[in-house]
């Protein structure tokens, strides 16, 4: 499983598509697909399909939904990251984290809860046909105390 862990590498400011300067204060919502580094003050919502870097001088109060977050600064708010969250040693985070992979460096401050769910298979609203057929044919094979994969609206079936 170690091969599935995303590589955490240092990001240089020159590699970032957009840098929001230290002297800027922004309130509202931002949405982006590539990479943004915040160095100033931001309050609101952040939606990203890429990389969000919170610089050491940044103060962010926001709900954040991103692919990857690397924080060197201060964040107050909940973060959902589809790939990973990295709290560097200078980071302060007050809020919850939800991501499959998290790294908190020694010295970082984290006050909140953390949920790390890793899906082995893509989400399916219904079990595959062979799973349902197996559950119908051998309902006693399920372990005691576990939920059955069969059920729902059409509980009647022919044996």
Short mmCIF file of C-alpha atoms in Angstrom, two decimals:
data_model
loop_
_atom_site.label_atom_id
_atom_site.label_comp_id
_atom_site.label_asym_id
_atom_site.label_seq_id
_atom_site.Cartn_x
_atom_site.Cartn_y
_atom_site.Cartn_z
CA UNK A 1 0.00 0.00 0.00
CA UNK A 2 2.99 2.32 0.46
CA UNK A 3 3.15 2.80 -3.32
CA UNK A 4 -0.31 4.43 -3.19
CA UNK A 5 0.80 7.24 -0.86
CA UNK A 6 1.12 10.52 -2.78
CA UNK A 7 4.65 11.90 -2.98
CA UNK A 8 5.13 14.94 -0.77
CA UNK A 9 7.70 17.24 -2.29
CA UNK A 10 8.71 20.82 -1.62
CA UNK A 11 6.93 23.28 -3.86
CA UNK A 12 8.83 26.39 -4.91
CA UNK A 13 6.93 29.64 -5.38
CA UNK A 14 8.00 29.74 -9.03
CA UNK A 15 6.11 26.48 -9.64
CA UNK A 16 2.80 28.02 -8.45
CA UNK A 17 0.47 29.36 -11.15
CA UNK A 18 -1.00 32.22 -9.06
CA UNK A 19 0.40 33.93 -5.97
CA UNK A 20 -1.87 36.14 -3.85
CA UNK A 21 0.46 38.71 -2.28
CA UNK A 22 0.99 39.41 1.42
CA UNK A 23 -0.63 42.86 1.29
CA UNK A 24 -3.94 41.59 -0.13
CA UNK A 25 -7.06 40.96 1.92
CA UNK A 26 -9.80 39.03 0.10
CA UNK A 27 -13.32 38.12 1.15
CA UNK A 28 -15.50 35.82 -0.95
CA UNK A 29 -15.17 32.62 -2.92
CA UNK A 30 -12.34 31.51 -5.14
CA UNK A 31 -12.37 28.59 -7.54
CA UNK A 32 -9.37 27.34 -9.51
CA UNK A 33 -8.04 24.28 -11.33
CA UNK A 34 -4.25 24.66 -11.17
CA UNK A 35 -2.24 25.98 -8.20
CA UNK A 36 -2.57 29.00 -5.92
CA UNK A 37 -0.41 30.25 -3.07
CA UNK A 38 -2.07 32.53 -0.53
CA UNK A 39 0.27 34.89 1.32
CA UNK A 40 -2.23 37.48 2.56
CA UNK A 41 -5.57 37.36 4.36
CA UNK A 42 -8.48 35.38 2.93
CA UNK A 43 -11.98 34.89 4.31
CA UNK A 44 -14.70 32.84 2.61
CA UNK A 45 -14.71 29.63 0.56
CA UNK A 46 -12.06 27.93 -1.57
CA UNK A 47 -12.84 25.32 -4.23
CA UNK A 48 -9.89 23.80 -6.06
CA UNK A 49 -9.16 20.91 -8.39
CA UNK A 50 -5.45 21.44 -7.88
CA UNK A 51 -2.93 22.55 -5.26
CA UNK A 52 -3.54 25.14 -2.56
CA UNK A 53 -0.47 26.42 -0.70
CA UNK A 54 -1.05 28.59 2.36
CA UNK A 55 2.13 30.59 2.86
CA UNK A 56 3.76 31.33 6.22
CA UNK A 57 2.33 34.89 6.34
CA UNK A 58 -1.20 33.84 5.31
CA UNK A 59 -4.22 33.98 7.57
CA UNK A 60 -7.11 32.01 6.09
CA UNK A 61 -10.60 31.72 7.56
CA UNK A 62 -12.49 29.53 5.11
CA UNK A 63 -14.09 26.25 4.25
CA UNK A 64 -11.71 24.59 1.82
CA UNK A 65 -12.34 21.85 -0.73
CA UNK A 66 -9.21 21.00 -2.73
CA UNK A 67 -7.17 18.19 -4.20
CA UNK A 68 -4.02 18.94 -2.20
CA UNK A 69 -3.31 21.42 0.61
CA UNK A 70 0.13 22.39 1.86
CA UNK A 71 -0.07 24.82 4.78
CA UNK A 72 2.76 26.87 6.25
CA UNK A 73 0.39 29.49 7.71
CA UNK A 74 -2.77 29.88 9.74
CA UNK A 75 -6.09 28.29 8.74
CA UNK A 76 -9.37 28.43 10.63
CA UNK A 77 -12.00 26.23 9.00
CA UNK A 78 -12.71 22.73 7.78
CA UNK A 79 -10.71 21.23 4.92
CA UNK A 80 -11.67 18.42 2.55
CA UNK A 81 -8.77 17.31 0.31
CA UNK A 82 -9.21 14.56 -2.27
CA UNK A 83 -5.53 13.60 -2.29
CA UNK A 84 -3.58 14.88 0.73
CA UNK A 85 -3.06 17.53 3.39
CA UNK A 86 0.37 18.61 4.65
CA UNK A 87 0.69 20.81 7.74
CA UNK A 88 4.25 22.11 7.79
CA UNK A 89 6.05 22.94 11.06
CA UNK A 90 4.97 26.62 10.98
CA UNK A 91 1.27 25.80 10.32
CA UNK A 92 -1.61 26.42 12.69
CA UNK A 93 -4.90 24.73 11.84
CA UNK A 94 -8.15 25.14 13.77
CA UNK A 95 -10.80 22.98 12.14
CA UNK A 96 -11.49 19.49 10.87
CA UNK A 97 -9.56 17.63 8.18
CA UNK A 98 -10.96 15.03 5.78
CA UNK A 99 -8.45 13.45 3.39
CA UNK A 100 -7.03 10.02 2.53
CA UNK A 101 -3.46 11.07 3.47
CA UNK A 102 -2.24 13.61 6.02
CA UNK A 103 1.20 14.66 7.23
CA UNK A 104 1.63 16.89 10.27
CA UNK A 105 5.20 18.01 10.83
CA UNK A 106 6.69 18.41 14.29
CA UNK A 107 5.89 21.94 15.51
CA UNK A 108 2.61 22.33 13.64
CA UNK A 109 -0.49 23.13 15.70
CA UNK A 110 -3.67 21.17 14.87
CA UNK A 111 -6.91 21.60 16.80
CA UNK A 112 -9.74 19.58 15.28
CA UNK A 113 -10.67 16.12 14.15
CA UNK A 114 -9.25 14.16 11.24
CA UNK A 115 -11.03 11.62 9.05
CA UNK A 116 -8.91 9.53 6.67
CA UNK A 117 -11.02 7.34 4.40
CA UNK A 118 -9.41 5.51 1.51
CA UNK A 119 -11.76 3.92 -0.98
CA UNK A 120 -10.38 0.73 -2.50
CA UNK A 121 -12.96 0.75 -5.29
CA UNK A 122 -14.98 3.57 -6.83
CA UNK A 123 -18.25 4.33 -5.07
CA UNK A 124 -21.21 2.36 -6.45
CA UNK A 125 -24.81 3.16 -5.60
CA UNK A 126 -25.76 -0.52 -5.99
CA UNK A 127 -23.68 -3.68 -5.55
CA UNK A 128 -22.61 -5.46 -8.75
CA UNK A 129 -25.06 -8.05 -10.11
CA UNK A 130 -22.89 -11.04 -9.09
CA UNK A 131 -22.76 -9.81 -5.45
CA UNK A 132 -26.56 -9.52 -5.34
CA UNK A 133 -27.00 -12.96 -6.92
CA UNK A 134 -24.59 -14.48 -4.36
CA UNK A 135 -26.45 -12.85 -1.49
CA UNK A 136 -29.77 -14.21 -2.80
CA UNK A 137 -28.44 -17.73 -3.36
CA UNK A 138 -26.57 -18.06 -0.05
CA UNK A 139 -27.93 -15.59 2.52
CA UNK A 140 -26.59 -17.72 5.43
CA UNK A 141 -22.99 -17.17 4.21
CA UNK A 142 -22.93 -13.63 5.60
CA UNK A 143 -21.03 -13.22 8.88
CA UNK A 144 -23.06 -12.85 12.01
CA UNK A 145 -23.59 -9.19 12.91
CA UNK A 146 -22.72 -7.88 9.44
CA UNK A 147 -25.16 -6.20 7.12
CA UNK A 148 -26.47 -8.13 4.14
CA UNK A 149 -25.70 -6.88 0.65
CA UNK A 150 -29.24 -7.78 -0.37
CA UNK A 151 -32.28 -5.78 0.59
CA UNK A 152 -34.08 -2.65 -0.31
CA UNK A 153 -37.37 -2.14 -2.10
CA UNK A 154 -37.65 -5.53 -3.83
CA UNK A 155 -37.15 -7.97 -0.99
CA UNK A 156 -39.21 -10.76 -2.58
CA UNK A 157 -37.43 -13.21 -4.86
CA UNK A 158 -37.92 -16.72 -6.18
CA UNK A 159 -35.69 -19.55 -4.96
#
